[in-house]
C-alpha positions as CSV (number, residue, x, y, z in Angstrom):
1,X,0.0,0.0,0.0
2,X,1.2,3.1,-1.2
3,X,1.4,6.2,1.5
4,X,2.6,9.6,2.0
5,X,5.4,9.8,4.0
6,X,6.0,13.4,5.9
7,X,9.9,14.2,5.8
8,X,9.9,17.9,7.1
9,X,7.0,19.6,9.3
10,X,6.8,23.3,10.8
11,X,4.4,23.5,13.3
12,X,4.0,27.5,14.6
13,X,0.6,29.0,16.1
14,X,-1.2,26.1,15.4
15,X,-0.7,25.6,12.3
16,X,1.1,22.8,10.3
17,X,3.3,23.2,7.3
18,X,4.0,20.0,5.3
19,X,7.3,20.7,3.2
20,X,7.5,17.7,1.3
21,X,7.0,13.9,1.2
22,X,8.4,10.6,-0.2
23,X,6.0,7.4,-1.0
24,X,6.7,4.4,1.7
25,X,4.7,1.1,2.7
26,X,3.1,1.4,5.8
27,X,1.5,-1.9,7.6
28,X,-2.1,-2.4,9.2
29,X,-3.8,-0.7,6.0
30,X,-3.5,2.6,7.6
31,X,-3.7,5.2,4.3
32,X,-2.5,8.6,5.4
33,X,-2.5,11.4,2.4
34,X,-0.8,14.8,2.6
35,X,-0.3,17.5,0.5
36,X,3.0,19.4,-0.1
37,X,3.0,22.7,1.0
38,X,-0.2,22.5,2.4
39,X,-0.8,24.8,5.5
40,X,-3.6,23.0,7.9
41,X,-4.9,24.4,11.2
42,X,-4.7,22.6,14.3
43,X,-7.3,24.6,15.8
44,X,-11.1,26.5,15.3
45,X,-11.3,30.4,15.8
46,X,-13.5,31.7,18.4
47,X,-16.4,33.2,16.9
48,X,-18.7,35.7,19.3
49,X,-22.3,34.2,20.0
50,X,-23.9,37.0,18.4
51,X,-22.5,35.5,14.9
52,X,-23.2,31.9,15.6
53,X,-27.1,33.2,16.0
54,X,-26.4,35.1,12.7
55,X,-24.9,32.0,11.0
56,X,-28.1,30.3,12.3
57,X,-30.5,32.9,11.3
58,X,-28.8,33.7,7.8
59,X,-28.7,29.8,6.8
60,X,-32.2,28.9,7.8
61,X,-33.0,31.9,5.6
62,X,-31.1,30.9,2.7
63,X,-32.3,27.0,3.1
64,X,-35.6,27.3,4.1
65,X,-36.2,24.0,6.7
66,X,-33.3,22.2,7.7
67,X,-32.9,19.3,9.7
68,X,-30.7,19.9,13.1
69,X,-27.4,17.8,11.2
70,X,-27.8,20.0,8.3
71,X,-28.2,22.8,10.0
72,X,-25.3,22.5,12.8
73,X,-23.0,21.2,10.2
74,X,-23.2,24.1,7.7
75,X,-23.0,26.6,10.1
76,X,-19.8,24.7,11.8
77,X,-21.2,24.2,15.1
78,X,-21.5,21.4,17.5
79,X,-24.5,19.9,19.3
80,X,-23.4,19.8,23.1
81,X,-22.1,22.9,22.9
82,X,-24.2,25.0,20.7
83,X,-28.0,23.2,21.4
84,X,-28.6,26.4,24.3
85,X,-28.4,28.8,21.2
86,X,-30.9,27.1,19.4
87,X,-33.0,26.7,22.5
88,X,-32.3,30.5,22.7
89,X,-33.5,31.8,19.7
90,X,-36.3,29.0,19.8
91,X,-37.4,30.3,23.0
92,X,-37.0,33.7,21.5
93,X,-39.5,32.7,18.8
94,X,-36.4,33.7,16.1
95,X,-36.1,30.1,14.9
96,X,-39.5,27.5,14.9
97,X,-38.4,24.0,16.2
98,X,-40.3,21.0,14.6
99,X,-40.4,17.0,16.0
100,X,-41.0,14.8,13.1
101,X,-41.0,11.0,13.8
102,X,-38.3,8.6,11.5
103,X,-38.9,5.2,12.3
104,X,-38.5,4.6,15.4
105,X,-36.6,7.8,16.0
106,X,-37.6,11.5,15.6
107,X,-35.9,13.8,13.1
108,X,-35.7,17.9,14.3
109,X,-36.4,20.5,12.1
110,X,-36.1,24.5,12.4
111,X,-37.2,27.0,10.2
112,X,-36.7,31.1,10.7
113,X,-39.5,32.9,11.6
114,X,-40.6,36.1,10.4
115,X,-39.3,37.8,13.7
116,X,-36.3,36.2,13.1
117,X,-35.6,38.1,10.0
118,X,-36.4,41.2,11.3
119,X,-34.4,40.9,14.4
120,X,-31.4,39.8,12.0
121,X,-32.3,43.0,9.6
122,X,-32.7,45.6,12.6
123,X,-29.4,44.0,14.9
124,X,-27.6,41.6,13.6
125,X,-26.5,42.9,10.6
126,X,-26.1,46.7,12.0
127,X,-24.1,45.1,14.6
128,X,-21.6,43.3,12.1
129,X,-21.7,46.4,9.8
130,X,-20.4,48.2,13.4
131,X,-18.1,45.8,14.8
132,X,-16.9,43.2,11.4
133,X,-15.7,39.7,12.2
134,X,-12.5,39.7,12.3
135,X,-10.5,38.1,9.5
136,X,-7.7,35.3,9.4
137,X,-4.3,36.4,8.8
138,X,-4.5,33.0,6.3
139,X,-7.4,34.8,4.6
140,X,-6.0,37.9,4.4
141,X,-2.7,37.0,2.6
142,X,-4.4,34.6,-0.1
């Protein structure tokens, strides 16, 4: 079996710098793939609450219904440690919450709500217009 083999690595703030890499034969069919000169981050970005519940808001706008997979997954959040924003904004009546049953399970669903939009039209985007996310210095040279 045919794998990358890492031969020089920089490792600074997190990140990881692969310089280059030679093929080798690696046992247990472990298959490891590498780029060169890829730059990979070790670790996430903080991002304010206030833009997680405009991540929320803004994709749940642009999707329409999505199930609560979909919906944490494309705004990059995680269940355990993101379910009290969508109890939040549910409670809130910003997002509507919806309990289908799927076999012998139950599949959730949210949907923005009309004061949802307007509360991300009025604040949320005002707010980010005020005080912009701040950007990647990885973003920012590219």
């Amino acid at each position: 079996m045919l794998v990358n083999k890492v031969t020089d690595i920089i490792v600074q703030n997190s990140t990881v710098s692969i310089i280059s890499y030679k093929k080798n034969i690696l046992d247990k069919g472990l298959i490891l793939v590498l780029h060169r000169n890829k730059t990979e981050s070790l670790s996430h970005e903080y991002r304010d609450r206030i833009y997680i519940r405009k991540d929320i808001i803004l994709k749940l706008t642009e999707h329409g219904e999505m199930n609560q997979t979909s919906l944490l997954s494309y705004c990059g959040l995680n269940l355990m440690k993101h379910k009290d924003i969508l109890d939040s904004l549910e409670k809130k009546e910003f997002i509507k919450r919806t309990e289908l049953p799927w076999g012998n399970k139950k599949m959730i669903k949210y949907a923005v709500t009309e004061k949802g939009r307007e509360f991300c039209k009025l604040v949320l985007d005002p707010y980010e217009e005020m005080f912009p996310r701040k950007v990647r210095k990885d973003k920012e040279q590219s």
